[in-house]
JSON list of C-alpha atoms in Angstrom, two decimals:
[
{"chain": "A", "resi": 913, "resn": "LYS", "atom": "CA", "xyz": [72.23, 89.78, 41.41]},
{"chain": "A", "resi": 914, "resn": "PHE", "atom": "CA", "xyz": [71.31, 91.73, 44.55]},
{"chain": "A", "resi": 915, "resn": "VAL", "atom": "CA", "xyz": [70.66, 89.97, 47.87]},
{"chain": "A", "resi": 916, "resn": "ALA", "atom": "CA", "xyz": [69.42, 91.68, 51.04]},
{"chain": "A", "resi": 917, "resn": "GLU", "atom": "CA", "xyz": [69.14, 89.73, 54.29]},
{"chain": "A", "resi": 918, "resn": "LEU", "atom": "CA", "xyz": [67.08, 91.60, 56.86]},
{"chain": "A", "resi": 919, "resn": "TRP", "atom": "CA", "xyz": [67.56, 91.47, 60.63]},
{"chain": "A", "resi": 920, "resn": "MET", "atom": "CA", "xyz": [65.67, 92.98, 63.53]},
{"chain": "A", "resi": 921, "resn": "LEU", "atom": "CA", "xyz": [68.17, 94.13, 66.17]},
{"chain": "A", "resi": 922, "resn": "ASN", "atom": "CA", "xyz": [66.45, 94.78, 69.48]},
{"chain": "A", "resi": 923, "resn": "ASP", "atom": "CA", "xyz": [68.99, 96.24, 71.90]},
{"chain": "A", "resi": 924, "resn": "SER", "atom": "CA", "xyz": [66.29, 97.79, 74.08]},
{"chain": "A", "resi": 925, "resn": "GLN", "atom": "CA", "xyz": [64.86, 96.61, 77.38]},
{"chain": "A", "resi": 926, "resn": "GLN", "atom": "CA", "xyz": [61.38, 96.41, 75.78]},
{"chain": "A", "resi": 927, "resn": "GLU", "atom": "CA", "xyz": [59.74, 93.66, 73.78]},
{"chain": "A", "resi": 928, "resn": "VAL", "atom": "CA", "xyz": [59.05, 94.54, 70.13]},
{"chain": "A", "resi": 929, "resn": "LYS", "atom": "CA", "xyz": [55.56, 93.61, 68.97]},
{"chain": "A", "resi": 930, "resn": "THR", "atom": "CA", "xyz": [54.79, 91.93, 65.65]},
{"chain": "A", "resi": 931, "resn": "GLY", "atom": "CA", "xyz": [55.13, 94.24, 62.65]},
{"chain": "A", "resi": 932, "resn": "LYS", "atom": "CA", "xyz": [55.97, 94.66, 58.99]},
{"chain": "A", "resi": 933, "resn": "VAL", "atom": "CA", "xyz": [59.04, 95.95, 57.11]},
{"chain": "A", "resi": 934, "resn": "THR", "atom": "CA", "xyz": [58.96, 96.70, 53.37]},
{"chain": "A", "resi": 935, "resn": "ALA", "atom": "CA", "xyz": [62.22, 96.59, 51.40]},
{"chain": "A", "resi": 936, "resn": "SER", "atom": "CA", "xyz": [62.70, 98.51, 48.12]},
{"chain": "A", "resi": 937, "resn": "LEU", "atom": "CA", "xyz": [65.50, 99.56, 45.79]},
{"chain": "A", "resi": 938, "resn": "VAL", "atom": "CA", "xyz": [65.50, 103.11, 44.40]},
{"chain": "A", "resi": 939, "resn": "ILE", "atom": "CA", "xyz": [67.51, 104.56, 41.53]},
{"chain": "A", "resi": 940, "resn": "GLY", "atom": "CA", "xyz": [66.62, 108.07, 40.44]},
{"chain": "A", "resi": 941, "resn": "SER", "atom": "CA", "xyz": [62.82, 108.27, 40.46]},
{"chain": "A", "resi": 942, "resn": "ARG", "atom": "CA", "xyz": [62.35, 104.51, 39.95]},
{"chain": "A", "resi": 943, "resn": "LYS", "atom": "CA", "xyz": [61.38, 102.35, 42.95]},
{"chain": "A", "resi": 944, "resn": "VAL", "atom": "CA", "xyz": [61.42, 98.52, 42.82]},
{"chain": "A", "resi": 945, "resn": "LEU", "atom": "CA", "xyz": [59.71, 96.57, 45.58]},
{"chain": "A", "resi": 946, "resn": "LEU", "atom": "CA", "xyz": [61.84, 93.69, 46.91]},
{"chain": "A", "resi": 947, "resn": "GLY", "atom": "CA", "xyz": [59.21, 92.39, 49.31]},
{"chain": "A", "resi": 948, "resn": "THR", "atom": "CA", "xyz": [57.71, 92.55, 52.77]},
{"chain": "A", "resi": 949, "resn": "TRP", "atom": "CA", "xyz": [58.79, 90.86, 56.00]},
{"chain": "A", "resi": 950, "resn": "LEU", "atom": "CA", "xyz": [56.19, 90.18, 58.69]},
{"chain": "A", "resi": 951, "resn": "TYR", "atom": "CA", "xyz": [58.27, 89.78, 61.84]},
{"chain": "A", "resi": 952, "resn": "THR", "atom": "CA", "xyz": [57.10, 88.20, 65.08]},
{"chain": "A", "resi": 953, "resn": "ASN", "atom": "CA", "xyz": [57.29, 89.45, 68.67]},
{"chain": "A", "resi": 954, "resn": "LEU", "atom": "CA", "xyz": [60.89, 89.94, 69.72]},
{"chain": "A", "resi": 955, "resn": "LYS", "atom": "CA", "xyz": [62.02, 89.83, 73.33]},
{"chain": "A", "resi": 956, "resn": "ALA", "atom": "CA", "xyz": [64.27, 92.52, 74.83]},
{"chain": "A", "resi": 957, "resn": "ASN", "atom": "CA", "xyz": [67.96, 92.31, 73.85]},
{"chain": "A", "resi": 958, "resn": "VAL", "atom": "CA", "xyz": [67.38, 89.66, 71.18]},
{"chain": "A", "resi": 959, "resn": "ASN", "atom": "CA", "xyz": [68.20, 89.79, 67.46]},
{"chain": "A", "resi": 960, "resn": "LEU", "atom": "CA", "xyz": [66.05, 88.07, 64.83]},
{"chain": "A", "resi": 961, "resn": "LYS", "atom": "CA", "xyz": [67.18, 86.90, 61.41]},
{"chain": "A", "resi": 962, "resn": "GLY", "atom": "CA", "xyz": [64.52, 87.88, 58.93]},
{"chain": "A", "resi": 963, "resn": "GLN", "atom": "CA", "xyz": [63.53, 87.65, 55.33]},
{"chain": "A", "resi": 964, "resn": "GLU", "atom": "CA", "xyz": [66.06, 87.40, 52.49]},
{"chain": "A", "resi": 965, "resn": "PHE", "atom": "CA", "xyz": [65.22, 89.10, 49.20]},
{"chain": "A", "resi": 966, "resn": "THR", "atom": "CA", "xyz": [66.97, 88.43, 45.88]},
{"chain": "A", "resi": 967, "resn": "LEU", "atom": "CA", "xyz": [66.64, 90.47, 42.69]},
{"chain": "A", "resi": 968, "resn": "ASP", "atom": "CA", "xyz": [68.38, 90.28, 39.35]},
{"chain": "A", "resi": 969, "resn": "ILE", "atom": "CA", "xyz": [69.58, 93.87, 39.07]},
{"chain": "A", "resi": 970, "resn": "PRO", "atom": "CA", "xyz": [67.73, 95.62, 36.26]},
{"chain": "A", "resi": 971, "resn": "ASP", "atom": "CA", "xyz": [69.73, 97.23, 33.46]},
{"chain": "A", "resi": 972, "resn": "TRP", "atom": "CA", "xyz": [70.58, 100.27, 35.55]},
{"chain": "A", "resi": 973, "resn": "PRO", "atom": "CA", "xyz": [73.53, 102.49, 34.73]},
{"chain": "A", "resi": 974, "resn": "ALA", "atom": "CA", "xyz": [76.64, 102.51, 36.92]},
{"chain": "A", "resi": 975, "resn": "GLY", "atom": "CA", "xyz": [76.26, 104.75, 39.94]},
{"chain": "A", "resi": 976, "resn": "GLU", "atom": "CA", "xyz": [74.44, 104.98, 43.24]},
{"chain": "A", "resi": 977, "resn": "PHE", "atom": "CA", "xyz": [71.18, 103.36, 44.23]},
{"chain": "A", "resi": 978, "resn": "LYS", "atom": "CA", "xyz": [69.43, 103.02, 47.58]},
{"chain": "A", "resi": 979, "resn": "LEU", "atom": "CA", "xyz": [68.05, 100.21, 49.68]},
{"chain": "A", "resi": 980, "resn": "LEU", "atom": "CA", "xyz": [65.02, 101.46, 51.63]},
{"chain": "A", "resi": 981, "resn": "LEU", "atom": "CA", "xyz": [63.63, 99.65, 54.66]},
{"chain": "A", "resi": 982, "resn": "GLU", "atom": "CA", "xyz": [60.30, 101.03, 55.81]},
{"chain": "A", "resi": 983, "resn": "ALA", "atom": "CA", "xyz": [58.72, 99.85, 59.08]},
{"chain": "A", "resi": 984, "resn": "GLU", "atom": "CA", "xyz": [54.94, 100.07, 59.06]},
{"chain": "A", "resi": 985, "resn": "ASP", "atom": "CA", "xyz": [53.63, 102.51, 61.71]},
{"chain": "A", "resi": 986, "resn": "LYS", "atom": "CA", "xyz": [57.21, 103.16, 62.95]},
{"chain": "A", "resi": 987, "resn": "PRO", "atom": "CA", "xyz": [58.76, 105.79, 60.65]},
{"chain": "A", "resi": 988, "resn": "ASP", "atom": "CA", "xyz": [61.61, 106.40, 63.10]},
{"chain": "A", "resi": 989, "resn": "TRP", "atom": "CA", "xyz": [62.73, 102.80, 62.42]},
{"chain": "A", "resi": 990, "resn": "ASN", "atom": "CA", "xyz": [63.05, 103.39, 58.66]},
{"chain": "A", "resi": 991, "resn": "SER", "atom": "CA", "xyz": [66.53, 102.97, 57.18]},
{"chain": "A", "resi": 992, "resn": "GLU", "atom": "CA", "xyz": [68.15, 104.03, 53.92]},
{"chain": "A", "resi": 993, "resn": "TYR", "atom": "CA", "xyz": [71.44, 102.63, 52.60]},
{"chain": "A", "resi": 994, "resn": "THR", "atom": "CA", "xyz": [73.30, 104.10, 49.63]},
{"chain": "A", "resi": 995, "resn": "LEU", "atom": "CA", "xyz": [75.01, 101.44, 47.47]},
{"chain": "A", "resi": 996, "resn": "MET", "atom": "CA", "xyz": [76.95, 101.48, 44.21]},
{"chain": "A", "resi": 997, "resn": "ILE", "atom": "CA", "xyz": [76.69, 99.70, 40.86]},
{"chain": "A", "resi": 998, "resn": "SER", "atom": "CA", "xyz": [79.99, 99.49, 39.01]},
{"chain": "A", "resi": 999, "resn": "GLN", "atom": "CA", "xyz": [80.56, 98.24, 35.50]}
]
């Protein structure tokens, strides 16, 4: 089972306006959508606990896979994390 708990970390002096983050898992050329988080306005220097996504890991072979976080209209906020499946 894979669980991803998303957070918005605002360490800037600016308020962050409402937006959307899409979370996906990628292995090879296969992409699996975990879900979308619609976050609310976030004041300066405040962190916000967000959406939690759970997925029974498909029958993927041992090796690396990626967690992608894509912020709508803010590509410089996108994140990619490389993770490992071991058997």
